[in-house]
PDB file of C-alpha atoms in Angstrom:
ATOM      1  CA  ALA A  13     -76.817 -19.140  18.467  1.00 96.00           C
ATOM      2  CA  LEU A  14     -77.592 -21.877  20.988  1.00 97.00           C
ATOM      3  CA  LEU A  15     -78.024 -20.660  24.558  1.00 97.00           C
ATOM      4  CA  GLU A  16     -77.602 -23.391  27.183  1.00 98.00           C
ATOM      5  CA  VAL A  17     -78.282 -23.106  30.899  1.00 97.00           C
ATOM      6  CA  ASP A  18     -77.079 -25.961  33.108  1.00 97.00           C
ATOM      7  CA  PHE A  19     -78.635 -25.779  36.553  1.00 95.00           C
ATOM      8  CA  GLY A  20     -77.484 -28.288  39.150  1.00 93.00           C
ATOM      9  CA  THR A  21     -79.995 -28.469  41.981  1.00 91.00           C
ATOM     10  CA  ASP A  22     -79.689 -29.494  45.602  1.00 89.00           C
ATOM     11  CA  ALA A  23     -81.997 -31.916  47.435  1.00 91.00           C
ATOM     12  CA  TYR A  24     -84.867 -29.407  47.234  1.00 89.00           C
ATOM     13  CA  GLY A  25     -84.514 -28.233  43.644  1.00 88.00           C
ATOM     14  CA  LYS A  26     -88.090 -28.862  42.582  1.00 85.00           C
ATOM     15  CA  GLU A  27     -89.572 -26.951  45.533  1.00 85.00           C
ATOM     16  CA  ASP A  28     -86.877 -24.302  45.882  1.00 88.00           C
ATOM     17  CA  ASN A  29     -84.947 -23.332  42.747  1.00 90.00           C
ATOM     18  CA  SER A  30     -85.916 -21.969  39.340  1.00 92.00           C
ATOM     19  CA  PHE A  31     -84.597 -19.551  36.732  1.00 94.00           C
ATOM     20  CA  LYS A  32     -85.665 -17.342  33.867  1.00 96.00           C
ATOM     21  CA  VAL A  33     -83.731 -15.893  30.944  1.00 97.00           C
ATOM     22  CA  PHE A  34     -85.013 -12.621  29.510  1.00 97.00           C
ATOM     23  CA  GLN A  35     -84.143 -10.774  26.315  1.00 96.00           C
ATOM     24  CA  LEU A  36     -83.400  -7.140  27.140  1.00 96.00           C
ATOM     25  CA  GLN A  37     -84.476  -3.980  25.366  1.00 94.00           C
ATOM     26  CA  ASN A  38     -81.875  -1.441  24.271  1.00 91.00           C
ATOM     27  CA  ASN A  39     -82.510   0.572  27.467  1.00 91.00           C
ATOM     28  CA  GLY A  40     -81.859  -2.512  29.643  1.00 90.00           C
ATOM     29  CA  GLY A  41     -85.498  -3.180  30.427  1.00 92.00           C
ATOM     30  CA  ILE A  42     -86.984  -6.632  29.944  1.00 93.00           C
ATOM     31  CA  LYS A  43     -88.427  -7.230  26.481  1.00 94.00           C
ATOM     32  CA  LYS A  44     -89.601 -10.855  26.744  1.00 92.00           C
ATOM     33  CA  ARG A  45     -88.910 -14.147  28.485  1.00 93.00           C
ATOM     34  CA  ARG A  46     -86.799 -16.480  26.362  1.00 94.00           C
ATOM     35  CA  MET A  47     -86.313 -19.447  28.705  1.00 94.00           C
ATOM     36  CA  LEU A  48     -87.998 -20.817  31.811  1.00 94.00           C
ATOM     37  CA  GLY A  49     -86.516 -23.345  34.225  1.00 94.00           C
ATOM     38  CA  ILE A  50     -89.170 -24.502  36.697  1.00 93.00           C
ATOM     39  CA  ASN A  51     -89.971 -27.827  38.377  1.00 91.00           C
ATOM     40  CA  LEU A  52     -86.276 -28.700  38.178  1.00 93.00           C
ATOM     41  CA  GLU A  53     -85.428 -32.230  39.246  1.00 93.00           C
ATOM     42  CA  SER A  54     -83.723 -32.371  42.646  1.00 93.00           C
ATOM     43  CA  ASN A  55     -80.069 -33.483  42.866  1.00 93.00           C
ATOM     44  CA  GLU A  56     -79.786 -33.388  39.069  1.00 94.00           C
ATOM     45  CA  ILE A  57     -78.164 -31.294  36.368  1.00 95.00           C
ATOM     46  CA  ASN A  58     -81.104 -29.727  34.545  1.00 96.00           C
ATOM     47  CA  THR A  59     -80.175 -28.465  31.070  1.00 97.00           C
ATOM     48  CA  LYS A  60     -82.349 -26.087  29.060  1.00 97.00           C
ATOM     49  CA  THR A  61     -81.485 -24.843  25.562  1.00 97.00           C
ATOM     50  CA  LYS A  62     -82.908 -22.191  23.258  1.00 96.00           C
ATOM     51  CA  CYS A  63     -81.891 -20.699  19.913  1.00 97.00           C
ATOM     52  CA  VAL A  64     -81.328 -16.960  20.407  1.00 96.00           C
ATOM     53  CA  ASN A  65     -80.122 -13.968  18.423  1.00 95.00           C
ATOM     54  CA  LYS A  66     -76.436 -13.565  19.256  1.00 93.00           C
ATOM     55  CA  SER A  67     -76.576  -9.789  18.718  1.00 94.00           C
ATOM     56  CA  LYS A  68     -79.142  -9.306  21.524  1.00 95.00           C
ATOM     57  CA  CYS A  69     -78.521  -9.017  25.275  1.00 95.00           C
ATOM     58  CA  TYR A  70     -79.967 -11.461  27.792  1.00 95.00           C
ATOM     59  CA  LYS A  71     -80.376 -11.588  31.557  1.00 95.00           C
ATOM     60  CA  LEU A  72     -80.431 -14.691  33.774  1.00 94.00           C
ATOM     61  CA  ILE A  73     -82.409 -14.448  37.008  1.00 93.00           C
ATOM     62  CA  VAL A  74     -82.085 -17.273  39.544  1.00 91.00           C
ATOM     63  CA  TYR A  75     -84.846 -17.738  42.117  1.00 90.00           C
ATOM     64  CA  ASP A  76     -84.302 -19.359  45.500  1.00 88.00           C
ATOM     65  CA  ASN A  77     -87.626 -19.622  47.347  1.00 87.00           C
ATOM     66  CA  PHE A  78     -86.161 -20.596  50.723  1.00 86.00           C
ATOM     67  CA  GLY A  79     -83.126 -18.287  50.595  1.00 84.00           C
ATOM     68  CA  ASP A  80     -80.720 -21.120  51.371  1.00 84.00           C
ATOM     69  CA  GLY A  81     -78.971 -21.279  48.003  1.00 81.00           C
ATOM     70  CA  ALA A  82     -78.336 -24.484  46.089  1.00 82.00           C
ATOM     71  CA  CYS A  83     -74.958 -25.198  47.644  1.00 82.00           C
ATOM     72  CA  CYS A  84     -73.716 -26.558  49.963  1.00 82.00           C
ATOM     73  CA  THR A  85     -75.900 -27.618  52.928  1.00 82.00           C
ATOM     74  CA  TYR A  86     -78.261 -29.868  50.929  1.00 85.00           C
ATOM     75  CA  GLY A  87     -76.154 -30.649  47.868  1.00 84.00           C
ATOM     76  CA  LYS A  88     -73.751 -29.233  45.298  1.00 86.00           C
ATOM     77  CA  GLY A  89     -76.004 -26.958  43.253  1.00 88.00           C
ATOM     78  CA  TYR A  90     -74.716 -24.501  40.650  1.00 93.00           C
ATOM     79  CA  TYR A  91     -75.563 -22.772  37.399  1.00 95.00           C
ATOM     80  CA  GLN A  92     -73.592 -22.331  34.199  1.00 97.00           C
ATOM     81  CA  VAL A  93     -74.440 -20.553  30.937  1.00 97.00           C
ATOM     82  CA  LYS A  94     -73.000 -21.331  27.500  1.00 98.00           C
ATOM     83  CA  LEU A  95     -73.470 -19.754  24.102  1.00 97.00           C
ATOM     84  CA  ASP A  96     -72.620 -22.046  21.193  1.00 97.00           C
ATOM     85  CA  GLY A  97     -70.724 -24.283  23.624  1.00 97.00           C
ATOM     86  CA  GLN A  98     -68.553 -21.505  25.085  1.00 97.00           C
ATOM     87  CA  ASP A  99     -68.878 -20.447  28.732  1.00 97.00           C
ATOM     88  CA  VAL A 100     -70.384 -16.982  29.146  1.00 96.00           C
ATOM     89  CA  VAL A 101     -71.103 -17.586  32.844  1.00 95.00           C
ATOM     90  CA  PRO A 102     -68.726 -20.207  34.244  1.00 95.00           C
ATOM     91  CA  LYS A 103     -69.917 -22.812  36.718  1.00 94.00           C
ATOM     92  CA  THR A 104     -71.067 -20.785  39.734  1.00 92.00           C
ATOM     93  CA  GLU A 105     -72.209 -22.052  43.124  1.00 89.00           C
ATOM     94  CA  PHE A 106     -74.580 -19.913  45.114  1.00 79.00           C
ATOM     95  CA  GLU A 107     -75.218 -20.045  48.817  1.00 78.00           C
ATOM     96  CA  GLY A 108     -78.050 -18.507  50.821  1.00 68.00           C
TER      97      GLY A 108
END
């Protein structure tokens, strides 16, 4: 299955925002990192894709170094997650 993370950054995306996607163990603990979104271009939609096992569980963690979110003071940042083209996390803005 194709996992896609679209991450729209604000004016400080490269310095401020990043994300990781982890595959989880059966007990919910982290097994291994499957995707890394760092050095994201500012004021851009940054798309990362990875082939994953559809029967496994995954966790998205969004990092915001300055605590100000990616929306709305310095831009219209958001994140969205798709699996085989279908939304599993719809377009979501996050504020500090």
